[in-house]
Structures are given as C-alpha cells and as structure tokens.
Short mmCIF file of C-alpha atoms in Angstrom, two decimals:
data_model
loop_
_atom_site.label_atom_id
_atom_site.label_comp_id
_atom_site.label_asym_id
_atom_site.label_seq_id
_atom_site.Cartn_x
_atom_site.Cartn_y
_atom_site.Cartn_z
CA UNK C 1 -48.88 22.31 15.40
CA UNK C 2 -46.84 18.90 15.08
CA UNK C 3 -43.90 18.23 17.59
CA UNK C 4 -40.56 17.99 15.83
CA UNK C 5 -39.33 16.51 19.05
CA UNK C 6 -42.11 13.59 18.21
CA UNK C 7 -40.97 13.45 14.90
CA UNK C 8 -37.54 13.46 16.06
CA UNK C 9 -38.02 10.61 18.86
CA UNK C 10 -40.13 8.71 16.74
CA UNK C 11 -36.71 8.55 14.30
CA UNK C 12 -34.48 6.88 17.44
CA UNK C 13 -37.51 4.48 18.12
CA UNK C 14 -37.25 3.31 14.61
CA UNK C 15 -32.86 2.93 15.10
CA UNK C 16 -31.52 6.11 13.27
CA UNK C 17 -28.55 7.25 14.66
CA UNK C 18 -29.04 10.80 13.87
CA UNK C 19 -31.88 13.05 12.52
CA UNK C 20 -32.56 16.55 11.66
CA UNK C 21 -35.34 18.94 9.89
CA UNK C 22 -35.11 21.58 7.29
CA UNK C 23 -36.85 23.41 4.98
CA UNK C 24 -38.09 21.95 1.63
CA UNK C 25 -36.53 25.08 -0.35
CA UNK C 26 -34.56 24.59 -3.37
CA UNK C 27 -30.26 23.93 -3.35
CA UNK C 28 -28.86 26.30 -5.72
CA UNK C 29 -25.24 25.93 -4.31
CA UNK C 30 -25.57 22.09 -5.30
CA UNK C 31 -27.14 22.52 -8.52
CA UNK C 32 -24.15 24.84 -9.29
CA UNK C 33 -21.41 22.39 -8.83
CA UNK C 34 -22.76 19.63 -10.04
CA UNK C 35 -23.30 21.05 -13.00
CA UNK C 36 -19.92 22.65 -13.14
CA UNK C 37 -18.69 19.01 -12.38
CA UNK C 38 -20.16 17.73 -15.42
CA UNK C 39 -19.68 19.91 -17.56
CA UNK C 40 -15.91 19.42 -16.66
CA UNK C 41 -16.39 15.53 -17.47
CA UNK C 42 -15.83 14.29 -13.34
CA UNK C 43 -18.85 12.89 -13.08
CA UNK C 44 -18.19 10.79 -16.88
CA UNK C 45 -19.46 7.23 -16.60
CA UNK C 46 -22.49 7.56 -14.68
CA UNK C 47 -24.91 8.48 -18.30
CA UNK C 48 -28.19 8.85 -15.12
CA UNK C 49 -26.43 11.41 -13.56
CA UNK C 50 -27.29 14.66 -16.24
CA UNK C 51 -27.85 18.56 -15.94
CA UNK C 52 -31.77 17.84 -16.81
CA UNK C 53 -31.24 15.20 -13.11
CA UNK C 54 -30.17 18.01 -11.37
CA UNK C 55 -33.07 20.32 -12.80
CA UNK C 56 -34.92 17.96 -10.38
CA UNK C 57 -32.98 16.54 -7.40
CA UNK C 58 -32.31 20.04 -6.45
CA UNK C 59 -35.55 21.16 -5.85
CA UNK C 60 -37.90 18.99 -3.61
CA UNK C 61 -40.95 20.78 -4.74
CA UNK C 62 -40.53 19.25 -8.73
CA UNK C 63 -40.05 15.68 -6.34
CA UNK C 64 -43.13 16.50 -4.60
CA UNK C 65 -45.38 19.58 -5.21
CA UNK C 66 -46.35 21.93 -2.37
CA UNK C 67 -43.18 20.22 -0.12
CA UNK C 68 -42.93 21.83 2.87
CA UNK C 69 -40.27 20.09 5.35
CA UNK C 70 -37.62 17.46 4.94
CA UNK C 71 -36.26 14.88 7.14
CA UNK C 72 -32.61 14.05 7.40
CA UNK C 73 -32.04 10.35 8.83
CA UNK C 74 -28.57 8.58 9.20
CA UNK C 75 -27.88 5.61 10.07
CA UNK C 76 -24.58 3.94 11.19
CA UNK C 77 -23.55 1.11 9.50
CA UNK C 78 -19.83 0.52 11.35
CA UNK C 79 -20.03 -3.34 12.76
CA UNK C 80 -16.02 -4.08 13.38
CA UNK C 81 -12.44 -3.49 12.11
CA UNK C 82 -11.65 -4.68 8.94
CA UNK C 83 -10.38 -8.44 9.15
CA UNK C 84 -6.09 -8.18 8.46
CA UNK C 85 -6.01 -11.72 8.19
CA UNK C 86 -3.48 -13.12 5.09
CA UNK C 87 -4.38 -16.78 6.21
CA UNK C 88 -4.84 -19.01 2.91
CA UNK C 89 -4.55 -17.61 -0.32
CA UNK C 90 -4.25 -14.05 -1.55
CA UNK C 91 -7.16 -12.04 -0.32
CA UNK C 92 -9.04 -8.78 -1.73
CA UNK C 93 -10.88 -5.83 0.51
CA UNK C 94 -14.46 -5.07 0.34
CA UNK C 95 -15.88 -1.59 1.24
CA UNK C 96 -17.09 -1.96 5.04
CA UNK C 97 -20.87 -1.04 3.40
CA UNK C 98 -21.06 -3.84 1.74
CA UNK C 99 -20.35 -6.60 4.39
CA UNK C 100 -23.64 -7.30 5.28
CA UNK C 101 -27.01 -7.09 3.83
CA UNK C 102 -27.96 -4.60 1.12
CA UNK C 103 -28.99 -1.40 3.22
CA UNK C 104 -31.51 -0.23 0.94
CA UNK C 105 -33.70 -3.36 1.89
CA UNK C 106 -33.28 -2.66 5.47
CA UNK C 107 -33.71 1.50 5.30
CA UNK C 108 -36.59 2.00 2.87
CA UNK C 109 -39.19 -0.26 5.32
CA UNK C 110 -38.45 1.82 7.79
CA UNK C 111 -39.23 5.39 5.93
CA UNK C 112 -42.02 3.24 5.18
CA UNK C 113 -43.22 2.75 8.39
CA UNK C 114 -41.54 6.45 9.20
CA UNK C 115 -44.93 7.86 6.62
CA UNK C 116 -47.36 5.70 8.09
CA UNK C 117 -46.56 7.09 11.11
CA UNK C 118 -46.05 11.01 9.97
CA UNK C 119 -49.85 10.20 8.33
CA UNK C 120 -51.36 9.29 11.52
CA UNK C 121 -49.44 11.63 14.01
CA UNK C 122 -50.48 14.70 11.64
CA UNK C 123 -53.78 13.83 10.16
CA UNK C 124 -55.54 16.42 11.88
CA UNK C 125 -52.85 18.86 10.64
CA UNK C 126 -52.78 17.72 7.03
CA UNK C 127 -55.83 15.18 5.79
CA UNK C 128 -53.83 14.56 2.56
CA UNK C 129 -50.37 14.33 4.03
CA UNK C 130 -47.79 12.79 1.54
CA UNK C 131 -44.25 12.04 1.50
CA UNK C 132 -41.54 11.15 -0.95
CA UNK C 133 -38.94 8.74 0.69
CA UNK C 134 -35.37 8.37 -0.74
CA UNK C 135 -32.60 6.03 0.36
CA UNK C 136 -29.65 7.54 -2.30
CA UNK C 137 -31.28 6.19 -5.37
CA UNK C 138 -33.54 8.54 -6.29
CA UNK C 139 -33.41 12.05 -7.30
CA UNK C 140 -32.56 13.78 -3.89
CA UNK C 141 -29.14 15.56 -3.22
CA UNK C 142 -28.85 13.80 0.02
CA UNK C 143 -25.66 15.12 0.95
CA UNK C 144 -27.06 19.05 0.63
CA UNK C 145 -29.86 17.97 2.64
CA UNK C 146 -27.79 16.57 4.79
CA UNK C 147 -25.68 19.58 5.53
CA UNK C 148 -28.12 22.02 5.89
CA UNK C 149 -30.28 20.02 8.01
CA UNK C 150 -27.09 19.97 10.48
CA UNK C 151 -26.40 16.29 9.99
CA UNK C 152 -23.11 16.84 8.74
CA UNK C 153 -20.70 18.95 7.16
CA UNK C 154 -18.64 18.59 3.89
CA UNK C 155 -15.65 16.21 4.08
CA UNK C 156 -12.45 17.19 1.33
CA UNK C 157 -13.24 13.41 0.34
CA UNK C 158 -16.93 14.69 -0.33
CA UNK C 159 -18.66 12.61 2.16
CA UNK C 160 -20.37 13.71 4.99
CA UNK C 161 -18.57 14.06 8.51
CA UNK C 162 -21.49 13.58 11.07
CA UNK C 163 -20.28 14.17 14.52
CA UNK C 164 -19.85 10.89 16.70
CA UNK C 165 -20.66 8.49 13.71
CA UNK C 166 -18.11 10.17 10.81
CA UNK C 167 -18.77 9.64 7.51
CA UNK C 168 -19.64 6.08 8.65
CA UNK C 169 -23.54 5.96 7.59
CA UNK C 170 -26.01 5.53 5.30
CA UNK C 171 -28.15 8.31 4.25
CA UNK C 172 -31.97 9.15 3.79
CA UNK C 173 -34.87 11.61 3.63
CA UNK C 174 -38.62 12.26 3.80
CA UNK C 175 -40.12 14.82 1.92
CA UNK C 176 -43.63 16.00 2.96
CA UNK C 177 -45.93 18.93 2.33
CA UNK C 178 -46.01 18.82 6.37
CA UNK C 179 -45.77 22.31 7.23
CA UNK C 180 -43.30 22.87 10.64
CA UNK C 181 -42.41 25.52 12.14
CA UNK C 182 -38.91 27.29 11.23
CA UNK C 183 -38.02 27.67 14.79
CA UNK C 184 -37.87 23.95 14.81
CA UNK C 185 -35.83 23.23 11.60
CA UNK C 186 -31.94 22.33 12.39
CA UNK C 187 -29.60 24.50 10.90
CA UNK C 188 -25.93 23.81 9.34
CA UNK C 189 -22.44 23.16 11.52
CA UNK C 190 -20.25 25.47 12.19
CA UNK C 191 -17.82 22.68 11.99
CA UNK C 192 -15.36 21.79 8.63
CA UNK C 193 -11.80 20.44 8.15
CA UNK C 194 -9.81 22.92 8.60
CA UNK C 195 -6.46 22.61 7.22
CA UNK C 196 -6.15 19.00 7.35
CA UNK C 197 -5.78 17.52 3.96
CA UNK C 198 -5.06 13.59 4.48
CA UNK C 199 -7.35 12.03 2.80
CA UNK C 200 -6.41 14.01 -0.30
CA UNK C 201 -3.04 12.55 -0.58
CA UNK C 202 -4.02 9.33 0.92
CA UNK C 203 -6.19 8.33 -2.21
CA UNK C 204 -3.95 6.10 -4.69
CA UNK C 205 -5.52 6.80 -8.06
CA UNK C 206 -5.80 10.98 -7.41
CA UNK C 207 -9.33 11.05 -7.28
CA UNK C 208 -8.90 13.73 -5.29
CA UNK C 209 -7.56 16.54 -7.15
CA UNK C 210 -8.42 19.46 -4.84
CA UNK C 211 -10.88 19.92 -1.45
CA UNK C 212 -14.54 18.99 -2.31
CA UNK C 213 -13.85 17.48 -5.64
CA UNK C 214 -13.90 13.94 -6.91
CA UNK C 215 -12.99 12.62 -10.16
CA UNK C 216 -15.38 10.02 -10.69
CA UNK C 217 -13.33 8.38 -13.23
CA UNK C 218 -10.41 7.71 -11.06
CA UNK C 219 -12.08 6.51 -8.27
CA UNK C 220 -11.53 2.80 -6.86
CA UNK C 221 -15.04 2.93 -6.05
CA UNK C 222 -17.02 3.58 -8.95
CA UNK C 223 -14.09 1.42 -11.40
CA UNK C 224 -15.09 -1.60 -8.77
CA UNK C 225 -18.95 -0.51 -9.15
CA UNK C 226 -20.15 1.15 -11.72
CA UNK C 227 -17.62 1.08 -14.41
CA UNK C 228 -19.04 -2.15 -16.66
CA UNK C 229 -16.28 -2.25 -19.15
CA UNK C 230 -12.43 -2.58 -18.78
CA UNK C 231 -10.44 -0.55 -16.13
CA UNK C 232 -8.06 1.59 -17.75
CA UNK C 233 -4.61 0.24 -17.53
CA UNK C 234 -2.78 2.76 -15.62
CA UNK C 235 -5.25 3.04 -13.14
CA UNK C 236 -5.04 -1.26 -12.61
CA UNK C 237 -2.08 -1.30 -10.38
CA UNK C 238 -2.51 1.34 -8.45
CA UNK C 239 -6.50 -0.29 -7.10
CA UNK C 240 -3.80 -3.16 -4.59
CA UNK C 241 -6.93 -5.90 -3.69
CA UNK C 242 -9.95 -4.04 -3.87
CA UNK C 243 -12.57 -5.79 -5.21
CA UNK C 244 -15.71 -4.12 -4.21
CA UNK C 245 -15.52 0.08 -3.23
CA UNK C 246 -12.89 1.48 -1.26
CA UNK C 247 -12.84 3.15 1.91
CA UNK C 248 -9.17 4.87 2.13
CA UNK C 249 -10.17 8.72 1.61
CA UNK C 250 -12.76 7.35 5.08
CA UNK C 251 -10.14 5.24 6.70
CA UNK C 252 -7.55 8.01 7.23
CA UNK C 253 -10.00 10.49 8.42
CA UNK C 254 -9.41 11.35 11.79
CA UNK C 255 -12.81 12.47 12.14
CA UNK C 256 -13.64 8.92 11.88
CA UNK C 257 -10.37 7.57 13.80
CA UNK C 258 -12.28 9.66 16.54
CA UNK C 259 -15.53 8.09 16.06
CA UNK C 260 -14.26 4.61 15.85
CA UNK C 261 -12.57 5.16 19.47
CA UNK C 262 -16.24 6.50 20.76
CA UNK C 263 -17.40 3.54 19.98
CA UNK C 264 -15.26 1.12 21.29
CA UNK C 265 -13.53 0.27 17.70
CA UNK C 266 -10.03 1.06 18.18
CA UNK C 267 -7.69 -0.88 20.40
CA UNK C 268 -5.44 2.76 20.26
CA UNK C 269 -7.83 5.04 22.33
CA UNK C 270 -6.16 6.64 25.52
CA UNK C 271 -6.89 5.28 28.63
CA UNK C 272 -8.75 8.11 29.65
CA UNK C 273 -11.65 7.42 26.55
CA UNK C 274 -14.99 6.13 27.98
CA UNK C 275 -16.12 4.34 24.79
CA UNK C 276 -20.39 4.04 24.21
CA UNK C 277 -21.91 0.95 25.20
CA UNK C 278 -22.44 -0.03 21.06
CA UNK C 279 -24.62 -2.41 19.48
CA UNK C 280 -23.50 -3.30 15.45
CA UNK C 281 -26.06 -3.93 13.66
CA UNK C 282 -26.21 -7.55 12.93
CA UNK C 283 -27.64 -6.54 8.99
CA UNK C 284 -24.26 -4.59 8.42
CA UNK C 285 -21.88 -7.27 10.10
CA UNK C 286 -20.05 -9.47 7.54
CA UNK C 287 -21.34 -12.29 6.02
CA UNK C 288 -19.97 -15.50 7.06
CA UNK C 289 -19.34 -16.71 3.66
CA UNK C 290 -17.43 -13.73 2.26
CA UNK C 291 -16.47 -11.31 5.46
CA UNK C 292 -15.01 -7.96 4.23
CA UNK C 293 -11.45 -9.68 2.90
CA UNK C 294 -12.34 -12.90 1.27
CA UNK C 295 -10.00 -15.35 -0.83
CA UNK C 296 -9.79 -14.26 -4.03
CA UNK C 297 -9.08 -17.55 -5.70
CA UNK C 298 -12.16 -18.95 -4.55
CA UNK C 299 -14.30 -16.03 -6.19
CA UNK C 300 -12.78 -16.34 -9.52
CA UNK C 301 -14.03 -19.58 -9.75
CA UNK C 302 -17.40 -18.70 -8.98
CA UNK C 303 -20.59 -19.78 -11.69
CA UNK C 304 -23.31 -17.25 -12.03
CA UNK C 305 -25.84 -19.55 -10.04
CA UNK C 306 -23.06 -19.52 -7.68
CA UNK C 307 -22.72 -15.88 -7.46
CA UNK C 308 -26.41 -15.00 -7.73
CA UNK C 309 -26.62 -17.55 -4.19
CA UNK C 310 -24.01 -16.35 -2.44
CA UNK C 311 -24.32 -12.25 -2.67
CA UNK C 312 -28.39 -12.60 -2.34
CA UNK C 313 -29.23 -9.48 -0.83
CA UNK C 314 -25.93 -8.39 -0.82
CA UNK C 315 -24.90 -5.39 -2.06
CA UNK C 316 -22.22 -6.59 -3.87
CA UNK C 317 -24.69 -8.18 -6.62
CA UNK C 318 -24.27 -5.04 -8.21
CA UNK C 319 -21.40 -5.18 -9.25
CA UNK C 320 -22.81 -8.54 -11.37
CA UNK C 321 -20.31 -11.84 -11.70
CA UNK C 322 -18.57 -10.47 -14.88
CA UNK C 323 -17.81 -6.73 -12.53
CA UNK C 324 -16.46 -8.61 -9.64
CA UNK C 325 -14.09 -11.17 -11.47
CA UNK C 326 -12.74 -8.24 -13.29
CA UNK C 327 -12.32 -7.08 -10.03
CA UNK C 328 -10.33 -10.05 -9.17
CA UNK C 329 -8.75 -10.48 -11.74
CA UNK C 330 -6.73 -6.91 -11.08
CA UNK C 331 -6.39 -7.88 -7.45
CA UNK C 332 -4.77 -11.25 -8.12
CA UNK C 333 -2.25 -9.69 -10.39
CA UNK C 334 -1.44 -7.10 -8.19
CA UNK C 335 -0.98 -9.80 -5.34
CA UNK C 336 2.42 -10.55 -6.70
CA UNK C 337 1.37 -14.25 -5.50
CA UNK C 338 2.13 -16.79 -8.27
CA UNK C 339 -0.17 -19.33 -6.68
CA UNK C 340 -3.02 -17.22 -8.90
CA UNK C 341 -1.21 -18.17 -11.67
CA UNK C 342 -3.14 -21.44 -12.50
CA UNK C 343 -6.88 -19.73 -11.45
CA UNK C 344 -5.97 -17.27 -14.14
CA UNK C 345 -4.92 -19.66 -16.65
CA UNK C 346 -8.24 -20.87 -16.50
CA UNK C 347 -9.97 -17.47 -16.60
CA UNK C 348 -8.25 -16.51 -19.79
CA UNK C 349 -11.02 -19.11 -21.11
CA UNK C 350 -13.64 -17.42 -19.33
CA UNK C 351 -16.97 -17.09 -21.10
CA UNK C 352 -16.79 -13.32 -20.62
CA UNK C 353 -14.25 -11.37 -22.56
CA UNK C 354 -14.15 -8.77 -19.99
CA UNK C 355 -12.78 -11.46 -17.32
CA UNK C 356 -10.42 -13.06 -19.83
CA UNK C 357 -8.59 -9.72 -20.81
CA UNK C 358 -8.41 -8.61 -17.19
CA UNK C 359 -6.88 -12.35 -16.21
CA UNK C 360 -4.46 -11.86 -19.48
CA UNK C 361 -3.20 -8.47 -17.46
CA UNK C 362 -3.26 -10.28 -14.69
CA UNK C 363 -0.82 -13.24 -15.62
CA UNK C 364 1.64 -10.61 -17.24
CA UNK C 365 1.79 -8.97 -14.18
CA UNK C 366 2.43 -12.27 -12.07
CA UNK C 367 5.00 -13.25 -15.00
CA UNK C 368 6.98 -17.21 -14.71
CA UNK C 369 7.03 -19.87 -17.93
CA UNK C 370 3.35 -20.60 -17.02
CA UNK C 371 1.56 -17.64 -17.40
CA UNK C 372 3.51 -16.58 -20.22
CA UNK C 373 3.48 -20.48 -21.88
CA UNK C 374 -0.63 -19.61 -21.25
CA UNK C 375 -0.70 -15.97 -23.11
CA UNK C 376 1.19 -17.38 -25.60
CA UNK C 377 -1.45 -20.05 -26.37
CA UNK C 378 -4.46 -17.80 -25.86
CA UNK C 379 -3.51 -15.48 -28.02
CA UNK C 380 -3.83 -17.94 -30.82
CA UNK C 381 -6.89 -19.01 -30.07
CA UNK C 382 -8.53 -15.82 -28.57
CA UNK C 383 -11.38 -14.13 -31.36
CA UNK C 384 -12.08 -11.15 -29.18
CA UNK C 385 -9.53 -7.95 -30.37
CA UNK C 386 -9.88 -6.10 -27.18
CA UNK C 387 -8.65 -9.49 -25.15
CA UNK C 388 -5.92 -10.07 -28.07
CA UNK C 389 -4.67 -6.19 -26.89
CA UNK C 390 -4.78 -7.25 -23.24
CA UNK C 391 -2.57 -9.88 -24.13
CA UNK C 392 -0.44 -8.68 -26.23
CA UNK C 393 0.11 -6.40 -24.09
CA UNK C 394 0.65 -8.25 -21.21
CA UNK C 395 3.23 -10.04 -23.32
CA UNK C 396 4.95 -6.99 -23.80
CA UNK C 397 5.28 -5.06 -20.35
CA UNK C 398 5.12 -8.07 -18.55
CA UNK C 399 6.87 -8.36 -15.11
CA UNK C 400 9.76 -11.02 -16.41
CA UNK C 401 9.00 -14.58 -18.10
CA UNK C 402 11.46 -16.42 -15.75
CA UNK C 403 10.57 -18.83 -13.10
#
C-alpha cells in the first residue's frame, strides 16, 4: 500500500507549506450553496461560473472517472508588509497576490512534477495511475477540498483560515484514481471563528452581508478584476486606491495578524513571540518596477506595449490595460490630489471609452476651473453616450468648480 507520509513529504520537498488527503467523494454541502448563491444573483458577473459548473466541480469522479483520493496543497505566498510609503505622487494598493509573478506559472510545474512522481512511487500499485491537477482555474471546489482535507476551515470573509499561514496562500489539488487507505486521509478542524465578526464590518462596499456570504458584485476584488465594463457609481468612492484586488476582509483578520507575527511580519508581536526562521519566496516578492503601491500617475500613462512589458507574467495582466486604468482612474479621483488633474485631462481622450468615462468621474470628483474647463470641452466633442453620461454627470455632482 502507498505511504501517505511519502506522499506527504514528497509535498514539503517540492515547497508546499501545508498538505493534506481526503477522499475523492462528492461535496453536496458546496453544490448546495453555490447554487443557492446563484440563484440569488451573488455570484452575477462571472457568466463561467453556472449551476451546470457546479454539476461538475463538485464531484471529482465527472473530473476524473474512478477518482479515488485527493491532495490538498497550499502554499504561502506572504513576502513583506505592504509598502505605506506616500513619497511622489498619489499612489494605489495592489492585492499582496499579485506582487510578484503570476502563481499559476510557478504552482502548476510543480503538480506537474507532483504526478510524475505519484506515477513512479505507485506504479506497482496502479499501472495506469492518472491525475487531474488544478491550481483554482479549473472545475474543482478548492476551498471544500480544502476544508475537509483539514487544510483549513471557513473564514466569515469566505476564505480559508489555515493554521500558521491564515488565509495567506494559494490553493491546489491532485486528483487520482490512487486508492489510500481511509485511516490515512486528514479529516476537517474543529476550529472556526467564533463570534468574531471584523472582517464583516471592515469591508467598505458590504460585500459581506452575513457570515460565509459574499456578494460578488460588491466586491473591490472582482470590480478591479473581473468586472470588464464600468464600475457602478456608488460603489466608485467607496474602492479609496485600489487598483488591483483587495485584501481588507484578510488584513483585519486576526487569524492572520497571528500568522504574520509567527513569521516574523509584524513589528507589534510581544516580546515573548519566537517568530519562524522564514524564507519569502522571491516569485511572490514585489516587482521592482511596480511594488504593491505604485504611482498612479505613471500607470495612467501607460501604452499597451508598455503594459503588456511591464506586467509580463504578472498577474495583474488580467486585469488588461483598459481594466487597470479604469482602475486608476477611480483611485486618482478618490485621491483628492489635484496634481491628477492634468493626467486625467489627457485620459478623457483616451482611445478607450471605458478609461475616458472613468477619468470624466474622476475630474468631477477632483473639481477646480481645469477639470471642469476640460469636461466642459469633452463633452462637445465626446461621440460615445455612456462617456457623455459620465460627464454630464460629473458636471453635475461634482465636488465644487472653484480653484
């Protein structure tokens, strides 16, 4: 019979923080709310994300036939504290995933090399061994697996709380028709959140109505992402300068406060903490040329060759050019820094009307003779109706026209 404790130490040697086994049966429990959540309209604006997508994600054996066993990896992606710096210009906040490389690129080899490995170690076991290997974009319910593999429990935010790492990691599975023994398969913590509610009331748009439920629609995250058209109005000033995800509901966690002081993180831990001897990952640290709060002036200026260079294997390319200086755009006007004021000018002649209507809310927002001298003029020569709205508006509920 195959080791789990080789399958298990074979995980560390490859530089996942955490792993854990379970069964391949199906997850009822998540098939239940998501569809509840859909049918409810939280999950609007991500069209992949369907009932039939559930049909399959929440049973590994329509992902791989005859699946026996799956494999819960995590990996910890935390590198340093955000960077508080207000040197130069205004700045925006990106999601402390995102500062380095694009994790998929650096996970998936490794479940790669995880297989080749599982194929050797248990070829007498199973001559036809296969695997299915998922890094969060395909159809696997990772956070399920997750918590019942012991990994993690449910955060209120709807992450997963690992213990020593928080919610701070990436995660990933292998399913195989590898047949292990029960008495080695993990089982769920005993642990949950008791009656601490902070990221809840922490979250600035109300995302999170209730423990365990997110409103997709309201969240920073996916209006930085995935949204690809305008962000709602009301929801504009209440995003401050984040331009790519958001990490508040994590941030306030004390769950991850704790974790953060295990490993060194926090300058706050008592004297009496013995913090881990850690080693970031340099992939995750942030990039030289952006960091995790660059200056947003800079950005808006940025040509698509320009962008495509600079967020190269970045996760942030998702976002595309036309996502992030929307993104901006909303985080320059709500920068109350008239400095912006001539950056947007020029955006409001942006090739993409997207960017242009966002920089009209923008300027109206900032207010003084020039932005309003600008709106003015754009709206006679703008063709687009949605950017004419934008700036009429903006001309409307604008924050004064005075110097």
């Amino acid at each position: 019979m195959v080791s789990t404790t080789a399958i298990r130490e074979y995980a560390y040697e490859l530089g996942f923080d955490s792993v854990r086994i379970t069964g391949a049966e199906a997850f009822p429990e998540a098939e239940r709310v998501i569809k509840e959540r859909l049918a409810s309209g939280l999950m609007d604006g991500l069209p992949w994300f369907t009932a039939e997508r559930a049909d399959v994600s929440c049973y590994p054996d329509a992902l791989l036939p005859e699946a026996q066993s799956i494999i819960a990896l995590a990996m910890c992606y935390l590198s340093e504290q955000p960077d508080e710096s207000q040197e130069g210009g205004p700045r925006g906040r990106i999601s402390r995933y995102a500062w380095g490389d694009d994790y998929h690129d650096l996970i998936k080899p490794k479940l790669q090399q995880f297989a080749s490995w599982l194929r050797e170690y248990a070829r007498s076991e199973v001559p036809e061994l296969e695997t299915r290997l998922f890094v969060d974009t395909g159809r696997m319910v990772d956070r399920a697996v997750a918590q019942r593999a012991g990994l993690g429990w449910y955060g209120k935010n709807t992450n997963i709380l690992t213990r020593g790492w928080g919610s701070w990691v990436f995660l990933a599975e292998i399913v195989t028709n590898l047949p292990l023994e029960p008495e080695g398969f993990d089982t769920p913590l005993k642990a949950n959140c008791g009656n601490c509610e902070i990221c809840l009331h922490a979250c600035p748009t109300g995302a999170l109505p209730a423990p365990y439920v997110l409103d997709n629609r309201r969240c920073i995250s996916y209006l930085t992402i995935e949204l690809r058209g305008s962000i709602p109005l009301e929801l504009r000033p209440l995003m401050g300068n984040l331009i790519f995800g958001c990490d508040i509901c994590q941030q306030v966690c004390p769950v991850n406060l704790v974790a953060e002081r295990r490993l060194g993180l926090r300058q706050d831990a008592p004297a009496s903490t013995r913090p881990l001897e850690f080693h970031p990952r340099q992939h995750f640290s942030p990039r030289p040329a952006t960091g995790g709060s660059p200056e947003l002036i800079p950005l808006l200026k940025l040509t698509e060759e320009e962008f495509r260079e600079r967020f190269r294997g970045s996760p942030i390319k998702r976002t595309k050019r036309r996502g992030l200086l929307r993104n901006v755009c909303v985080a320059l006007g709500n920068s109350g820094d008239r400095t912006a004021v001539p950056a947007l000018v020029e955006a409001l002649h942006h090739e993409e009307s997207l960017v242009r209507g966002h920089a009209a809310w923008a300027l109206g927002q900032l207010g003084g003779e020039q932005a309003r001298h600008a709106l003015e003029a754009g709206l006679l020569d703008e063709m687009d109706e949605e950017v004419q709205q934008e700036i009429r508006c903006a001309l409307e509920t604008g924050r004064g026209w005075t110097v």
